[in-house]
Coordinates of C-alpha atoms in Angstrom, one line a residue:
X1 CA 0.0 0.0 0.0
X2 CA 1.7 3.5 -1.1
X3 CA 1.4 6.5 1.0
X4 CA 2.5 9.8 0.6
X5 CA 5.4 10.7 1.9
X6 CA 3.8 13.4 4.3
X7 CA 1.5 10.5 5.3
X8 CA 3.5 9.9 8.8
X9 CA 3.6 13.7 9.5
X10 CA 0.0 14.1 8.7
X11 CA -0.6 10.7 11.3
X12 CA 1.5 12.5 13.8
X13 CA -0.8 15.6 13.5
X14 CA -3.8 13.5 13.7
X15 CA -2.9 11.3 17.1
X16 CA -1.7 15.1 18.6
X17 CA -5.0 16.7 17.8
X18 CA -6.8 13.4 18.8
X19 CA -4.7 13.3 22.1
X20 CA -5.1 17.0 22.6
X21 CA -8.3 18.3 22.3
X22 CA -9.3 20.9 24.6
X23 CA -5.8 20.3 26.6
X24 CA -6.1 16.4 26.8
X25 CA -2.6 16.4 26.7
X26 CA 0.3 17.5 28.5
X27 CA -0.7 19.9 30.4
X28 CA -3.7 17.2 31.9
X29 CA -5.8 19.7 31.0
X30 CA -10.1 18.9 31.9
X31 CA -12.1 16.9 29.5
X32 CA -13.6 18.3 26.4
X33 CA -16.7 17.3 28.3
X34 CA -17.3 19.4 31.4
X35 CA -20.0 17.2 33.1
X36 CA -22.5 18.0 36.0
X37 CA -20.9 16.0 38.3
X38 CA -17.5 17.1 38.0
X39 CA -15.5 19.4 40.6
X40 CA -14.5 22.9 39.7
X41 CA -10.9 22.4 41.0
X42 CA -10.9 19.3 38.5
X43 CA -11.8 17.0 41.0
X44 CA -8.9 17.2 43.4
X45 CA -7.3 13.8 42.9
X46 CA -6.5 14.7 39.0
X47 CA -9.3 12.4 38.6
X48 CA -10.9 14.8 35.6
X49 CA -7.8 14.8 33.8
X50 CA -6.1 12.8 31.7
X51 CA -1.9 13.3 30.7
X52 CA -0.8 12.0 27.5
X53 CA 2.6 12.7 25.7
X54 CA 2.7 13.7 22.4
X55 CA 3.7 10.3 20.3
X56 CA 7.4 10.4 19.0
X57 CA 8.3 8.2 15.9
X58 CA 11.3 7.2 17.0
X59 CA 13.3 4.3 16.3
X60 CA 12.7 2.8 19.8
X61 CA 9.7 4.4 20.4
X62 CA 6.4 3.9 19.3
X63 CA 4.9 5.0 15.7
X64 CA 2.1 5.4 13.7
X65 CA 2.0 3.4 10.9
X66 CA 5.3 1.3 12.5
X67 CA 5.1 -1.4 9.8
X68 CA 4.5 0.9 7.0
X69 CA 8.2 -0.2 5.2
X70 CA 8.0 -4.0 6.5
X71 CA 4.7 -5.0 6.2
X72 CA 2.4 -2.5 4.8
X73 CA -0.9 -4.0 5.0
X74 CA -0.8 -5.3 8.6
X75 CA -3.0 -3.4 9.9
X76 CA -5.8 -3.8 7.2
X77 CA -4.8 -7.9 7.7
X78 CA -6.0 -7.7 11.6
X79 CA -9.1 -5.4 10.9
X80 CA -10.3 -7.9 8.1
X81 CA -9.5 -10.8 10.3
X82 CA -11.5 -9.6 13.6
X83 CA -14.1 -8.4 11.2
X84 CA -14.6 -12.3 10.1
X85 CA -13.9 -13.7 13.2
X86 CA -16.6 -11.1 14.7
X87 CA -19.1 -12.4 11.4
X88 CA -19.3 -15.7 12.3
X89 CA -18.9 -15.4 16.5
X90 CA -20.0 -11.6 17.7
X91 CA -18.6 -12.9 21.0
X92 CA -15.1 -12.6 20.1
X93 CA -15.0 -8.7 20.4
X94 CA -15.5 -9.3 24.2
X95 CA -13.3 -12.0 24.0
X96 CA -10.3 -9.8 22.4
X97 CA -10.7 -6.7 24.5
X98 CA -10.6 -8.7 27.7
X99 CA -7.5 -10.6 26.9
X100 CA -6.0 -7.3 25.6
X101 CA -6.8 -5.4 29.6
X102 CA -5.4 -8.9 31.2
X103 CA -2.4 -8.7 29.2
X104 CA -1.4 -4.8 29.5
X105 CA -2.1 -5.0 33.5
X106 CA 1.0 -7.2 34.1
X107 CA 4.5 -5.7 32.5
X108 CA 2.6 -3.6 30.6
X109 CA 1.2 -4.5 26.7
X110 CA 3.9 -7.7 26.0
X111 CA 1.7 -10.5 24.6
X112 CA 2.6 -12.1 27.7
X113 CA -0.7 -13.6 28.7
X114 CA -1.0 -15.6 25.6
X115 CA 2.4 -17.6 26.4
X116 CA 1.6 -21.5 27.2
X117 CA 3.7 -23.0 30.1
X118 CA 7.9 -22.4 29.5
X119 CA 9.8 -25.6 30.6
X120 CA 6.9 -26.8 32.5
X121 CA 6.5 -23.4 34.5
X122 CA 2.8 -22.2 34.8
X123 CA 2.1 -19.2 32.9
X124 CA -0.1 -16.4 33.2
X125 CA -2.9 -18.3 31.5
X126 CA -2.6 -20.8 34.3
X127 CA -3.3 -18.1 36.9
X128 CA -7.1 -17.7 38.7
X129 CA -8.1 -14.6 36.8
X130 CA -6.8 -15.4 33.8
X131 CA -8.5 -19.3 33.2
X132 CA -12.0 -18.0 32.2
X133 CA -9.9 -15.8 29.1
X134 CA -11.3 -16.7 25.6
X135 CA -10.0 -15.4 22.2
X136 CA -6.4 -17.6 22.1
X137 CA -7.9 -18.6 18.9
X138 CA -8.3 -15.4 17.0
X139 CA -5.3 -14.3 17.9
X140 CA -3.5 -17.5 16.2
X141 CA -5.8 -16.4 13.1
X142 CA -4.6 -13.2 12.6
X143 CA -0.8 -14.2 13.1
X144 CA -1.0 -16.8 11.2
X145 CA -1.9 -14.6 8.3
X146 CA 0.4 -11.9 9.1
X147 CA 3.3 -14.6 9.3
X148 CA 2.3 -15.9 5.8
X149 CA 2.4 -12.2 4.6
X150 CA 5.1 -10.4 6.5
X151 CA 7.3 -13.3 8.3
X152 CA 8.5 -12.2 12.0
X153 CA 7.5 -8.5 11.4
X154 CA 4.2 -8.2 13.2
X155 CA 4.4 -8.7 17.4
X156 CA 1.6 -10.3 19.1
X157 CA 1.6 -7.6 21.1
X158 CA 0.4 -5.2 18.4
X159 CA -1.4 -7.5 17.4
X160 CA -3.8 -7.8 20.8
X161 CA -3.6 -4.1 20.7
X162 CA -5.3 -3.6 17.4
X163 CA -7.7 -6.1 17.2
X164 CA -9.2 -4.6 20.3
X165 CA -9.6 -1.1 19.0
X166 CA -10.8 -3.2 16.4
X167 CA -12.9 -5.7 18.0
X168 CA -14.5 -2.4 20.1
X169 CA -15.3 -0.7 17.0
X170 CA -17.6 -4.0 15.5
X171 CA -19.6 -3.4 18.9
X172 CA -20.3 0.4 18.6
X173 CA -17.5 1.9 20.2
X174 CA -15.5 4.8 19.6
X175 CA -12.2 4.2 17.4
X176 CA -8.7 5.5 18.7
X177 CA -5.4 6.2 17.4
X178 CA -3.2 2.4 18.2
X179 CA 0.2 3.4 17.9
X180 CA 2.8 0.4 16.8
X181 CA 6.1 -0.9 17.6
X182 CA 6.1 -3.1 20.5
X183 CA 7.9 -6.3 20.8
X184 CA 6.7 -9.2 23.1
X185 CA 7.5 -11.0 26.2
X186 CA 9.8 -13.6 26.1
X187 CA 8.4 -15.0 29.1
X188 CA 5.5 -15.4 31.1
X189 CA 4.8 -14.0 34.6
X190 CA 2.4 -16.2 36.5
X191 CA 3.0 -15.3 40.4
X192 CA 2.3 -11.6 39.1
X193 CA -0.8 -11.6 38.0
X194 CA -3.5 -9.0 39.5
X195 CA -6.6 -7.9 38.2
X196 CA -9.2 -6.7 39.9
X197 CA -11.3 -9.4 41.0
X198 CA -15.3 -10.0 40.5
X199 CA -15.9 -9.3 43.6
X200 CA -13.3 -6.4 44.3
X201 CA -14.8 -3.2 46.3
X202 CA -14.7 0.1 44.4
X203 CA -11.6 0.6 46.5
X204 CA -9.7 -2.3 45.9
X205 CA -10.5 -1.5 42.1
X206 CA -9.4 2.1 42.4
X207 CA -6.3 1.0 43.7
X208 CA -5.7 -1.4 41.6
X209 CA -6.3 1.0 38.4
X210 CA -4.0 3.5 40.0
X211 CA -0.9 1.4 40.3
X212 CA -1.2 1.9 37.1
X213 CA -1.2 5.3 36.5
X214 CA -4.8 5.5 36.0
X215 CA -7.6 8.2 37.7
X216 CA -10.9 8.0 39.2
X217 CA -12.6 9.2 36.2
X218 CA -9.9 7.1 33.6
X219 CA -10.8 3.7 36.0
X220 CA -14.7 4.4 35.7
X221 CA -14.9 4.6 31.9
X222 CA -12.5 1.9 31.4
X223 CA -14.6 -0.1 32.9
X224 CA -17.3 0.3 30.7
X225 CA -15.9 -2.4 28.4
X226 CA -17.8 -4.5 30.9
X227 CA -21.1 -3.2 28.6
X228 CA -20.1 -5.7 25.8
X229 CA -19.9 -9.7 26.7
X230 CA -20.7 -12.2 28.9
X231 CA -20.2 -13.1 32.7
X232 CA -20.7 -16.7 33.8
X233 CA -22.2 -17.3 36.9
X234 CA -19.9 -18.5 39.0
X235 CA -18.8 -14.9 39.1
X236 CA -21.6 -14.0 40.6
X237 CA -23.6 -16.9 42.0
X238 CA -22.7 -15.7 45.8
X239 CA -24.6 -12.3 44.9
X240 CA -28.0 -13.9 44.4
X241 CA -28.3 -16.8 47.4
X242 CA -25.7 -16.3 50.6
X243 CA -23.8 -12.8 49.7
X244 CA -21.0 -12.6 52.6
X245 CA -22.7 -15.7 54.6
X246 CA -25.9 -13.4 55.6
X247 CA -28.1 -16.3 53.7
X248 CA -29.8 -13.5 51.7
X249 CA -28.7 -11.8 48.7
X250 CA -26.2 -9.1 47.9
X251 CA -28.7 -5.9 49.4
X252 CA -27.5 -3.5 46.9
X253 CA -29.1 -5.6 44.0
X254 CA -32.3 -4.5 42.5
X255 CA -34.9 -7.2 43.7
X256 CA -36.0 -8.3 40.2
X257 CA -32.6 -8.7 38.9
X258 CA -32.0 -11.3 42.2
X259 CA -35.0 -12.9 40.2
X260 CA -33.4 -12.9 36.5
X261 CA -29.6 -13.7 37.6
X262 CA -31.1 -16.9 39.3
X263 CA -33.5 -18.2 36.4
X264 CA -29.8 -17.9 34.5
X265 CA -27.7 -19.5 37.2
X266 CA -30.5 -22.4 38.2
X267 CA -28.1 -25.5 37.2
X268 CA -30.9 -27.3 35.5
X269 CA -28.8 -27.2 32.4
X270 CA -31.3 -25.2 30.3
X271 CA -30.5 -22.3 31.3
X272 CA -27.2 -20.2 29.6
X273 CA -25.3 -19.9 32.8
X274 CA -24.0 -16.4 31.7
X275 CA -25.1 -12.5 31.4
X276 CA -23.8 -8.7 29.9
X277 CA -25.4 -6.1 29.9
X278 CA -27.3 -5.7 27.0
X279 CA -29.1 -2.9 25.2
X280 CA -32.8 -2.9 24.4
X281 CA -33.5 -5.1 22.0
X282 CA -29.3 -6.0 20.8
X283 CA -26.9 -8.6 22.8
X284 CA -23.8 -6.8 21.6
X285 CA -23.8 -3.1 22.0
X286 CA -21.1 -0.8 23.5
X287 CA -22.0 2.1 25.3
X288 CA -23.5 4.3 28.3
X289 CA -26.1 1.7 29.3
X290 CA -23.7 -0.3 32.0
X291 CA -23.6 2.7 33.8
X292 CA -27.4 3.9 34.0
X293 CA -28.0 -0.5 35.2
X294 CA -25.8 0.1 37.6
X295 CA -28.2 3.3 39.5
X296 CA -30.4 0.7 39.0
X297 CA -29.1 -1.8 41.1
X298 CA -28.1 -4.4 38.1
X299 CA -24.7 -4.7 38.6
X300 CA -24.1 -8.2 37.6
X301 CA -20.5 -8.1 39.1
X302 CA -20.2 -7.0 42.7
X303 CA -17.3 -4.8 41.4
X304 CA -19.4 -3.1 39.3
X305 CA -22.1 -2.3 41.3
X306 CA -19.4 -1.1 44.0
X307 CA -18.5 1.5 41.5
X308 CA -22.1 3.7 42.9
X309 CA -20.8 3.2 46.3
X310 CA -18.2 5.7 46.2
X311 CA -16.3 8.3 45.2
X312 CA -17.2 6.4 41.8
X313 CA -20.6 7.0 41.5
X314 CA -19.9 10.7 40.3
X315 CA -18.8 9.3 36.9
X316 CA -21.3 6.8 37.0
X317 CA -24.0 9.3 37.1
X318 CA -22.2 11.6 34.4
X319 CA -21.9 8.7 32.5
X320 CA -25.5 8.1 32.4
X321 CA -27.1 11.4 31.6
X322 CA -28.2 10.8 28.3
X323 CA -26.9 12.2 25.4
X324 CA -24.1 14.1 26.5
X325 CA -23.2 11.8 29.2
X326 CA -22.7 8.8 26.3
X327 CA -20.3 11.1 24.2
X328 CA -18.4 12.1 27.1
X329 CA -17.7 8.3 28.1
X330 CA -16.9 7.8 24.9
X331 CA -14.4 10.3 24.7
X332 CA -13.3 9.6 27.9
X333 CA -13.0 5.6 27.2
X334 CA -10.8 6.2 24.1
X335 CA -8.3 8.3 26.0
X336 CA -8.2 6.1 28.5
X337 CA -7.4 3.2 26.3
X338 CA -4.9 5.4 24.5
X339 CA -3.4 5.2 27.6
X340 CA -3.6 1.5 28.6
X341 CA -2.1 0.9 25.2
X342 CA 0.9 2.5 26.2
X343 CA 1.2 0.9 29.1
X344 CA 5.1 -0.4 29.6
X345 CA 5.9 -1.6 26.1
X346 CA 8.8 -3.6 24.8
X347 CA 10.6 -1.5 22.1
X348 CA 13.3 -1.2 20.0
X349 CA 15.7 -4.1 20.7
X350 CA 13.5 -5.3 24.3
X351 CA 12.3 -8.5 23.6
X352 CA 11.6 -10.3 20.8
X353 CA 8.7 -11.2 17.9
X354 CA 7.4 -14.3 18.3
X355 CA 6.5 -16.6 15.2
X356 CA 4.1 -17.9 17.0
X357 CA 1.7 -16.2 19.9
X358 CA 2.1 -18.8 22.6
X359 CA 5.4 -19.6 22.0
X360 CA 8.7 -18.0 23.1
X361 CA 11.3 -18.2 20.6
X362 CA 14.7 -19.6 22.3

């Protein structure tokens, strides 16, 4: 594919005035969005601001439009590959974006989370939070036709960060700017994986989010990813019966969701055994909804409904004020995964680019 040869300058200028709108930069300027529920001193903990750096295409650094000179159409190769895997399974945008957030929360966006065991050492698949991760399978897809194409040129690590913008824009949500240039893992890091867990407190979360440089508001809107997919029930089972061994359920769900989360968690075998949070009338749908089913008390993970129980709720309630509430997540969600996509990579000579996803080359 030929570009111009002011195509990378004109790139540049487009992630900068993506990244920078109304002082999203820098300078952690406020939101485009000034919302009802936000602070006039910017919320105090910098939780109303978000601080990106300008991108650099530097040799070590990473670029937009990275592969441009090594493997031109890679980029077009993932987006036509998610969108057939997405065709014939709409589950695998879920799938994608969740293995993408698992993988950039330990060392950072390496591909790590999709090694298998290394000389009969567990991996990071192997861990608790980790087992229930789907999508292995359309990641070996897409490499596999990038390896035909371009042979150890494309990273795994790119490639899990672009089929989730990807995957995110099949579902409704906002596209972003993926910058390119990161090199994998060559190992796996089992004993330090930490996510937040299904049944985290909006605390526990918060912290969580910030050890990685994420805010208040950043954590909040991240987290409506959670508004596409499934959740199986044993994630939630505890909610609905014997919440915290009171023998009733979990008092901050809505009573007629109690009703529907058991008629899908009965263990008859008829039933699916799994929820989201869907729109009206559409399974897969990104957008504002999770937060406006969370005032309602249909938090289907405990650590989602936590997020009205604090601090959090602020967002939750911006988040769900129509209109204007459902662009300002949307802004706010691609910044914030602007950000998690930058989160530690591998560059320049770090690392290495595996030939195949789950294997380390030796």
């Amino acid at each position: 594919m030929l570009r111009h040869p002011a195509w990378g300058a004109i790139c540049l200028l487009a992630v900068s005035l993506i990244l920078c709108t109304d002082k999203l930069c820098t300078d952690a300027g406020p939101s485009s969005y000034a919302l009802d529920d936000e602070d006039d001193d910017g919320g105090g903990d910098g939780s109303s601001s978000f601080s990106f750096a300008s991108p650099q295409a530097t040799p070590d650094e990473l670029a937009f439009g990275f592969y441009d000179g090594t493997c031109p159409n890679a980029e077009a190769i993932v987006a036509s590959t998610v969108r057939e895997l997405f065709a014939a399974d709409s589950n695998v945008a879920a799938a994608l974006v969740r293995l993408f957030f698992h993988d950039c929360f330990v060392h950072g966006c390496d591909a790590s989370v999709l090694l298998d065991r290394i000389n009969g050492g567990k991996s990071e698949r192997d861990a608790a939070p980790n087992r229930s991760l789907r999508g292995f399978g359309a990641v070996d897809k897409i490499k596999a036709r990038l390896e035909r194409q371009c042979p150890g040129t494309v990273s795994c690590a790119d490639i899990l960060a672009l089929a989730a913008r990807d995957s995110l824009v099949l579902v409704g949500g906002p596209t972003y700017p993926v910058l390119t240039g990161r090199r994998d893992s060559a190992g796996s890091f089992y004993d330090d994986v930490s996510v937040p867990a299904p049944n985290a407190t909006y605390a526990m979360t918060l912290s969580a989010f910030a050890r990685r440089g994420f805010t208040e508001r950043e954590t909040v809107a991240l987290l409506g990813a959670h508004s596409i997919g499934k959740v199986q029930c044993r994630f939630f089972r505890d909610r609905i019966d014997n919440f915290a061994g009171t023998g009733e359920p979990d008092d901050s769900l809505d009573a007629d969701m109690v009703g529907e989360m058991r008629a899908v968690c009965g263990g008859d075998g008829a039933a699916p055994m799994e929820m989201g949070y869907y729109r009206q009338g559409r399974e897969v749908g990104f957008g504002a909804h999770y937060y406006a089913k969370l005032l309602a008390g249909r938090g289907i993970l405990r650590s989602d409904q936590q997020l009205t129980a604090g601090s959090t709720v602020r967002w939750v309630r911006a988040y769900a004020s129509g209109q204007r509430g459902e662009e300002a997540f949307r802004e706010d969600f691609a910044h914030a995964m602007v950000k998690l996509s930058a989160l530690a990579p591998l560059k320049g000579s770090a690392g290495q680019v595996r030939i195949s996803c789950s294997k380390s080359i030796e």
